[in-house]
Short mmCIF file of C-alpha atoms in Angstrom, two decimals:
data_model
loop_
_atom_site.label_atom_id
_atom_site.label_comp_id
_atom_site.label_asym_id
_atom_site.label_seq_id
_atom_site.Cartn_x
_atom_site.Cartn_y
_atom_site.Cartn_z
CA MET A 1453 0.00 -0.23 -0.17
CA THR A 1454 1.23 3.56 -0.79
CA THR A 1455 1.36 5.94 2.04
CA LEU A 1456 1.52 9.69 1.73
CA ARG A 1457 5.19 9.48 2.94
CA ASP A 1458 5.94 7.22 -0.05
CA ILE A 1459 4.35 9.67 -2.38
CA ALA A 1460 6.55 12.38 -0.96
CA ARG A 1461 9.91 10.04 -1.38
CA TRP A 1462 8.92 9.06 -4.82
CA ARG A 1463 8.24 13.09 -5.62
CA LEU A 1464 11.83 13.45 -4.46
CA ARG A 1465 12.82 11.42 -7.21
CA SER A 1466 10.59 12.24 -10.19
CA GLN A 1467 11.49 16.06 -9.16
CA LEU A 1468 15.59 15.19 -9.46
CA LEU A 1469 16.24 16.24 -5.73
CA ASP A 1470 16.80 12.32 -5.50
CA ALA A 1471 18.22 11.87 -9.03
CA PRO A 1472 19.85 15.10 -10.12
CA ALA A 1473 20.19 16.14 -13.98
CA GLY A 1474 23.56 17.08 -15.47
CA ALA A 1475 23.01 20.93 -15.92
CA ALA A 1476 20.41 23.52 -15.28
CA GLU A 1477 19.02 23.31 -18.59
CA ASP A 1478 18.17 19.78 -18.32
CA VAL A 1479 16.61 20.43 -15.00
CA VAL A 1480 14.06 23.11 -16.63
CA ARG A 1481 13.77 20.79 -19.72
CA THR A 1482 12.67 18.20 -17.40
CA MET A 1483 10.40 19.95 -15.02
CA LEU A 1484 8.70 22.12 -17.79
CA ALA A 1485 8.34 24.94 -15.82
CA VAL A 1486 9.96 26.12 -12.56
CA GLN A 1487 8.63 28.97 -10.65
CA ALA A 1488 11.01 31.93 -10.39
CA GLU A 1489 9.66 34.84 -8.59
CA ASN A 1490 12.61 35.36 -6.48
CA PRO A 1491 15.68 34.88 -8.49
CA ALA A 1492 18.32 34.43 -6.13
CA GLN A 1493 16.12 31.41 -4.19
CA SER A 1494 14.87 30.11 -7.68
CA ALA A 1495 18.52 29.85 -8.79
CA TRP A 1496 18.80 27.43 -5.96
CA ALA A 1497 15.89 25.58 -6.82
CA VAL A 1498 17.27 24.54 -10.18
CA ALA A 1499 20.76 24.14 -9.09
CA ALA A 1500 19.70 21.72 -5.92
CA ARG A 1501 18.53 19.43 -8.70
CA THR A 1502 21.88 19.12 -10.72
CA ALA A 1503 24.54 17.01 -9.53
CA SER A 1504 27.16 19.65 -9.27
CA PRO A 1505 25.63 22.97 -8.58
CA ARG A 1506 27.45 26.03 -10.24
CA VAL A 1507 26.48 29.54 -10.14
CA GLY A 1508 27.28 30.07 -13.86
CA ASP A 1509 25.21 27.30 -15.26
CA LEU A 1510 21.68 28.24 -15.21
CA ALA A 1511 23.16 32.10 -15.76
CA GLY A 1512 24.56 30.91 -18.97
CA ALA A 1513 21.46 28.95 -19.90
CA LEU A 1514 19.15 32.52 -19.49
CA SER A 1515 22.10 34.57 -21.31
CA ASP A 1516 22.19 32.19 -24.31
CA ALA A 1517 18.06 32.15 -24.29
CA ARG A 1518 18.31 28.19 -23.68
CA VAL A 1519 16.21 29.10 -20.63
CA VAL A 1520 13.86 31.96 -20.34
CA ARG A 1521 12.36 33.54 -17.33
CA THR A 1522 9.00 34.77 -18.01
CA HIS A 1523 5.41 35.19 -16.72
CA VAL A 1524 3.48 31.79 -17.45
CA LEU A 1525 1.26 29.66 -15.23
CA ARG A 1526 -1.02 31.22 -12.02
CA PRO A 1527 0.32 33.80 -13.17
CA THR A 1528 4.15 34.06 -12.05
CA TRP A 1529 7.28 34.18 -13.29
CA HIS A 1530 9.02 30.73 -14.15
CA TYR A 1531 11.82 29.26 -15.66
CA VAL A 1532 11.06 27.79 -18.85
CA HIS A 1533 13.20 26.06 -21.83
CA ALA A 1534 13.23 28.15 -25.31
CA ASP A 1535 11.59 24.96 -26.91
CA ASP A 1536 8.82 24.84 -24.60
CA VAL A 1537 7.96 28.58 -23.93
CA ARG A 1538 5.59 29.61 -27.29
CA TRP A 1539 3.35 26.23 -26.90
CA LEU A 1540 3.00 26.38 -22.81
CA ILE A 1541 2.18 30.30 -23.29
CA GLU A 1542 -0.44 29.85 -26.09
CA LEU A 1543 -2.14 26.88 -23.97
CA THR A 1544 -2.27 28.66 -20.61
CA ALA A 1545 -2.45 32.27 -21.37
CA PRO A 1546 -6.01 32.72 -21.92
CA ARG A 1547 -6.94 31.84 -18.60
CA VAL A 1548 -4.13 34.11 -17.27
CA LEU A 1549 -4.55 37.02 -19.16
CA PRO A 1550 -7.70 38.11 -17.53
CA VAL A 1551 -5.96 38.80 -14.50
CA PHE A 1552 -3.59 41.07 -15.86
CA ASP A 1553 -6.26 42.86 -18.20
CA GLN A 1554 -8.49 43.63 -15.12
CA GLN A 1555 -5.81 45.31 -13.18
CA LEU A 1556 -4.45 47.38 -16.43
CA ARG A 1557 -7.90 48.85 -16.93
CA PRO A 1558 -6.46 52.35 -16.04
CA SER A 1559 -4.10 52.12 -18.84
CA ALA A 1560 -6.29 50.35 -21.32
CA ASP A 1561 -6.98 53.61 -23.52
CA ARG A 1562 -3.19 53.65 -23.99
CA MET A 1563 -2.35 50.08 -24.63
CA VAL A 1564 -1.29 50.13 -28.34
CA ALA A 1565 0.85 53.25 -28.10
CA LEU A 1566 2.28 51.73 -24.88
CA THR A 1567 2.93 48.43 -26.73
CA ASP A 1568 4.62 49.88 -29.51
CA ALA A 1569 6.84 51.95 -27.78
CA ILE A 1570 8.16 49.19 -25.62
CA ALA A 1571 8.64 46.81 -28.42
CA HIS A 1572 10.56 49.78 -30.46
CA ALA A 1573 12.58 50.60 -27.42
CA VAL A 1574 13.77 46.67 -26.78
CA ALA A 1575 14.04 45.83 -30.62
CA GLY A 1576 17.47 44.76 -31.75
CA GLY A 1577 19.44 44.71 -27.99
CA THR A 1578 20.14 42.25 -25.53
CA GLY A 1579 17.49 43.53 -23.05
CA LEU A 1580 16.43 46.57 -21.33
CA THR A 1581 15.81 46.74 -17.51
CA ARG A 1582 12.61 47.96 -16.17
CA PRO A 1583 13.84 51.10 -15.22
CA GLU A 1584 15.17 51.69 -18.64
CA ILE A 1585 12.06 50.88 -20.27
CA ALA A 1586 10.36 53.27 -17.88
CA ILE A 1587 12.47 55.75 -18.99
CA ALA A 1588 11.97 55.00 -22.69
CA LEU A 1589 8.28 55.52 -22.22
CA ALA A 1590 8.49 58.83 -20.47
CA GLU A 1591 10.52 60.14 -23.44
CA ALA A 1592 7.76 58.98 -25.69
CA GLY A 1593 5.61 61.18 -23.40
CA LEU A 1594 3.65 57.71 -21.83
CA ASP A 1595 4.65 58.09 -18.50
CA LEU A 1596 3.39 54.98 -16.49
CA PRO A 1597 2.97 54.17 -12.74
CA SER A 1598 5.36 51.46 -11.79
CA SER A 1599 2.87 49.16 -10.80
CA GLN A 1600 1.05 49.38 -14.31
CA LEU A 1601 4.53 49.05 -16.03
CA THR A 1602 5.10 45.87 -14.21
CA LEU A 1603 1.90 44.41 -15.21
CA LEU A 1604 2.16 45.55 -18.86
CA LEU A 1605 5.39 43.92 -19.25
CA GLY A 1606 4.12 40.53 -17.72
CA ARG A 1607 0.65 40.77 -20.06
CA LEU A 1608 3.04 41.34 -22.99
CA GLU A 1609 5.16 38.07 -22.14
CA LEU A 1610 1.79 36.08 -22.25
CA GLN A 1611 1.23 37.96 -25.38
CA LEU A 1612 4.25 36.43 -26.61
CA LEU A 1613 6.18 39.61 -27.40
CA LEU A 1614 8.46 39.92 -24.91
CA THR A 1615 10.65 37.78 -22.71
CA SER A 1616 13.74 37.74 -20.73
CA GLY A 1617 16.99 39.23 -22.34
CA VAL A 1618 20.48 38.95 -21.27
CA PRO A 1619 20.60 39.24 -17.31
CA ARG A 1620 22.69 42.46 -16.61
CA ASP A 1621 24.19 43.10 -13.17
CA GLY A 1622 22.12 40.19 -11.48
CA GLN A 1623 18.98 42.47 -13.00
CA HIS A 1624 16.22 40.86 -15.00
CA THR A 1625 15.79 42.42 -18.45
CA TYR A 1626 13.33 42.28 -21.17
CA ALA A 1627 13.81 41.70 -25.20
CA LEU A 1628 11.47 40.72 -28.00
CA LEU A 1629 10.82 36.92 -27.82
CA ALA A 1630 11.14 36.76 -31.61
CA GLU A 1631 14.92 37.84 -31.33
CA ARG A 1632 15.42 35.67 -28.45
CA VAL A 1633 13.96 32.61 -29.19
CA HIS A 1634 13.85 31.32 -32.87
CA SER A 1635 11.71 28.15 -32.59
CA ALA A 1636 8.39 28.84 -34.19
CA GLU A 1637 6.99 25.58 -33.50
CA THR A 1638 3.07 25.85 -32.81
CA VAL A 1639 1.20 22.76 -31.28
CA ASP A 1640 -2.67 21.85 -31.87
CA ARG A 1641 -4.48 22.65 -28.34
CA ASP A 1642 -5.35 18.63 -28.08
CA GLU A 1643 -1.68 17.96 -28.55
CA ALA A 1644 -0.54 20.44 -26.25
CA LEU A 1645 -2.91 19.32 -23.28
CA ALA A 1646 -1.62 15.87 -23.81
CA ASN A 1647 2.27 17.16 -23.75
CA LEU A 1648 1.47 19.34 -20.55
CA ALA A 1649 0.01 16.12 -18.76
CA LEU A 1650 2.64 13.75 -19.71
CA ARG A 1651 5.43 16.19 -18.90
CA TYR A 1652 3.88 17.65 -15.60
CA LEU A 1653 3.30 13.91 -14.45
CA GLY A 1654 6.45 12.99 -15.17
CA ALA A 1655 8.44 15.50 -13.38
CA HIS A 1656 5.92 15.86 -10.49
CA GLY A 1657 4.23 12.63 -10.32
CA PRO A 1658 2.37 11.11 -8.45
CA ALA A 1659 0.01 13.64 -8.75
CA THR A 1660 -3.77 14.33 -8.96
CA ASP A 1661 -5.73 15.89 -12.11
CA ARG A 1662 -6.44 18.91 -9.53
CA ASP A 1663 -2.76 19.17 -8.95
CA LEU A 1664 -2.28 19.47 -12.82
CA ALA A 1665 -5.21 21.74 -13.13
CA TYR A 1666 -3.99 24.10 -10.21
CA TRP A 1667 -0.32 23.98 -11.80
CA ALA A 1668 -0.91 24.88 -15.36
CA THR A 1669 -4.23 27.22 -14.61
CA LEU A 1670 -6.35 24.78 -16.80
CA THR A 1671 -10.07 24.12 -16.01
CA LEU A 1672 -10.43 20.37 -14.35
CA THR A 1673 -12.05 19.36 -17.86
CA ASP A 1674 -8.91 20.63 -19.41
CA ALA A 1675 -6.68 18.89 -17.01
CA ARG A 1676 -8.56 15.49 -17.44
CA ARG A 1677 -8.52 15.70 -21.18
CA GLY A 1678 -5.02 15.83 -21.25
CA ILE A 1679 -4.25 13.02 -18.83
CA ALA A 1680 -7.06 10.95 -20.65
CA ALA A 1681 -5.26 11.63 -24.11
CA VAL A 1682 -1.92 10.00 -22.40
CA ALA A 1683 -3.78 7.39 -20.25
CA ASP A 1684 -2.05 4.52 -22.20
CA ARG A 1685 1.52 6.06 -20.84
CA LEU A 1686 0.36 6.55 -17.29
CA GLU A 1687 -0.29 4.55 -14.43
CA SER A 1688 -2.45 5.39 -11.43
CA PHE A 1689 -3.39 4.40 -7.72
CA ASP A 1690 -5.70 5.46 -5.21
CA HIS A 1691 -5.23 6.72 -1.86
CA ASP A 1692 -7.55 9.00 0.77
CA ASP A 1693 -10.12 9.24 -2.17
CA ARG A 1694 -7.70 10.82 -4.33
CA THR A 1695 -6.24 9.28 -7.72
CA TYR A 1696 -2.66 9.62 -8.24
CA TRP A 1697 -1.07 9.24 -11.75
CA HIS A 1698 2.38 8.84 -12.77
CA HIS A 1699 4.42 7.59 -15.63
CA ALA A 1700 4.20 4.03 -16.60
CA GLY A 1701 6.97 2.21 -15.12
CA GLY A 1702 8.11 5.40 -13.16
CA TYR A 1703 10.15 5.27 -10.24
CA GLY A 1704 7.96 3.98 -7.17
CA ALA A 1705 8.43 4.53 -3.79
CA GLU A 1706 10.29 1.61 -3.22
CA THR A 1707 12.95 2.82 -5.44
CA THR A 1708 14.21 6.06 -3.93
CA SER A 1709 17.67 5.87 -3.60
CA SER A 1710 19.99 5.86 -0.39
CA ARG A 1711 20.37 9.74 -1.18
CA GLY A 1712 16.73 10.22 -0.66
CA ARG A 1713 16.22 8.45 2.38
CA GLY A 1714 16.68 10.68 5.41
CA ALA A 1715 18.56 13.25 3.26
CA ALA A 1716 17.59 16.85 3.97
CA HIS A 1717 16.66 19.85 1.18
CA LEU A 1718 16.73 23.14 1.85
CA LEU A 1719 14.49 24.87 -0.09
CA GLN A 1720 12.29 28.03 -0.93
CA ILE A 1721 8.59 28.04 -0.24
CA LEU A 1722 7.72 28.77 -3.73
CA ASP A 1723 9.58 25.38 -4.75
CA GLU A 1724 7.88 22.93 -6.76
CA MET A 1725 8.01 20.42 -4.29
CA TYR A 1726 5.31 22.67 -2.35
CA ARG A 1727 4.13 25.03 -5.28
CA GLY A 1728 4.18 22.17 -7.74
CA TYR A 1729 0.62 20.74 -6.05
CA GLN A 1730 -2.36 22.00 -4.42
CA ASP A 1731 -4.89 19.13 -4.11
CA SER A 1732 -2.32 16.75 -2.58
CA ARG A 1733 0.39 19.25 -1.66
CA TRP A 1734 0.43 17.90 2.04
CA ALA A 1735 2.15 14.80 1.27
CA LEU A 1736 4.71 16.67 2.49
CA ASP A 1737 3.40 16.45 5.79
CA SER A 1738 1.93 12.95 6.48
CA GLU A 1739 1.67 13.36 10.25
CA GLY A 1740 -0.25 16.58 10.38
CA ILE A 1741 2.60 18.71 12.53
CA VAL A 1742 2.85 21.96 10.07
CA PRO A 1743 0.49 24.83 10.52
CA ARG A 1744 -2.04 25.19 7.53
CA ASP A 1745 -3.16 28.81 8.28
CA ARG A 1746 -0.30 30.56 6.82
CA GLU A 1747 3.30 29.91 5.18
CA ALA A 1748 5.56 31.26 8.06
CA SER A 1749 8.72 31.15 6.50
CA MET A 1750 10.43 31.89 3.26
CA GLY A 1751 11.72 28.49 3.06
CA MET A 1752 11.23 25.33 4.37
CA VAL A 1753 13.34 21.98 5.27
CA LEU A 1754 12.69 18.37 4.08
CA CYS A 1755 13.90 15.36 5.65
CA ASP A 1756 13.07 12.40 3.93
CA GLY A 1757 10.48 14.01 1.97
CA GLN A 1758 8.93 15.62 4.86
CA LEU A 1759 8.52 19.25 5.50
CA VAL A 1760 10.19 18.99 9.34
CA ALA A 1761 11.00 22.90 9.82
CA GLY A 1762 10.71 26.45 8.39
CA MET A 1763 13.81 28.05 7.31
CA ARG A 1764 15.26 31.41 6.74
CA ARG A 1765 18.35 32.26 4.69
CA SER A 1766 20.43 35.46 4.93
CA VAL A 1767 23.66 35.64 2.84
CA ASP A 1768 26.50 38.22 3.19
CA THR A 1769 29.94 37.92 1.94
CA ARG A 1770 31.34 35.69 4.06
CA ARG A 1771 28.64 33.12 5.07
CA ALA A 1772 25.17 31.87 4.46
CA LEU A 1773 23.11 31.71 7.42
CA PHE A 1774 20.53 29.14 7.63
CA ALA A 1775 17.88 29.76 10.63
CA ILE A 1776 15.97 26.25 11.11
CA ALA A 1777 12.44 26.74 12.91
CA PRO A 1778 11.61 22.87 13.69
CA HIS A 1779 8.18 22.11 13.46
CA ARG A 1780 9.05 19.05 15.76
CA PRO A 1781 12.33 17.93 17.61
CA LEU A 1782 14.83 16.98 15.38
CA THR A 1783 16.71 13.75 15.47
CA VAL A 1784 20.35 13.76 15.88
CA ARG A 1785 20.56 12.35 11.93
CA GLU A 1786 18.16 14.88 10.68
CA ARG A 1787 20.38 17.68 12.14
CA ALA A 1788 23.35 16.07 10.68
CA GLU A 1789 21.40 15.92 7.30
CA ILE A 1790 20.51 19.59 7.55
CA GLN A 1791 24.29 20.67 8.02
CA LYS A 1792 25.30 18.83 5.06
CA ALA A 1793 22.28 20.19 2.91
CA ALA A 1794 23.17 23.82 4.23
CA ALA A 1795 27.05 23.26 3.19
CA ARG A 1796 25.96 22.35 -0.23
CA CYS A 1797 23.87 25.41 -0.76
CA ALA A 1798 26.68 27.54 0.82
CA ALA A 1799 29.32 25.79 -1.62
CA PHE A 1800 27.01 26.91 -4.37
CA LEU A 1801 26.74 30.52 -3.03
CA GLY A 1802 30.81 30.63 -2.43
CA VAL A 1803 30.19 31.42 1.20
CA GLU A 1804 30.42 29.51 4.81
CA PRO A 1805 27.71 27.80 6.05
CA GLN A 1806 26.30 28.57 9.39
CA VAL A 1807 23.35 26.72 10.80
CA GLU A 1808 21.40 28.19 14.06
CA PHE A 1809 18.80 25.77 15.13
CA ALA A 1810 15.38 27.40 17.05
CA SER A 1811 13.49 24.91 19.49
CA ALA A 1812 10.62 23.21 18.38
#
């Protein structure tokens, strides 16, 4: 019988935390989309899924536009592989765009002029930052409040006009999608739904149809339609009145490697291990020890696939401080695994680790 703990362990492997990929580009391609609202934290979300985390790995993929950082899904920032960005946005944007349009009503009468001015400003370059775009709009007599500009840039990403340019001094830039991503492949909607379901369940499974609908901002009907289209390549099992889907011949809970058994992972609260689900998110807490009323920490500590503590990470030029707030008393082994995970993250950041445990 598969338990919630088994499901969480299984996800460690399907999400590459227990079976890491070779490079950041491989991680993003496998995961299909990795939430990237916080660039510093999300860089570790990708690096943590590689065998040898390197700061320049993801940065190089972003600079070369093999990976882009753009608005898609729910809607928020995600890393997406260049080969997937067009069809994924085309499929999911119709349900996301109304969120932007409603908030952009104050600027609706200038939308065409604003769009043309932004496209002209970024054309032919490696990318402009948001403040630089604001200056270009002001020079064109199209001043726009900062909050409206932020929304407009997200909308233009969902309309496949803009995407991420070359990062500059750690800052996100915007460029024309057509100049950065040269793949013009279009995918039929039914094919896209099938591909989405297969890719999501391969990288996040076992998961439910409601998890897929939440992650991709689809209707439940469309999520089920996608799953049905690839059902011959999937397997399922029932637990606690939910049906969980995964790739046929997938890892299985019993195949989680020794690295996953008991290993710790220090992740942001926006990580796919948490944000990648809604319906079955709490497989991470099979014992029900984590408060459900609010997300108290920016980070989380997983041990053996279970959320055992909140975590706050602060970094300066010499050290990375990991402040651990346990949800229950931690074992000696768990504390040792957390120390190891902190050392791995600090090495990626190029500083020394320091771990401080609060009382449970």
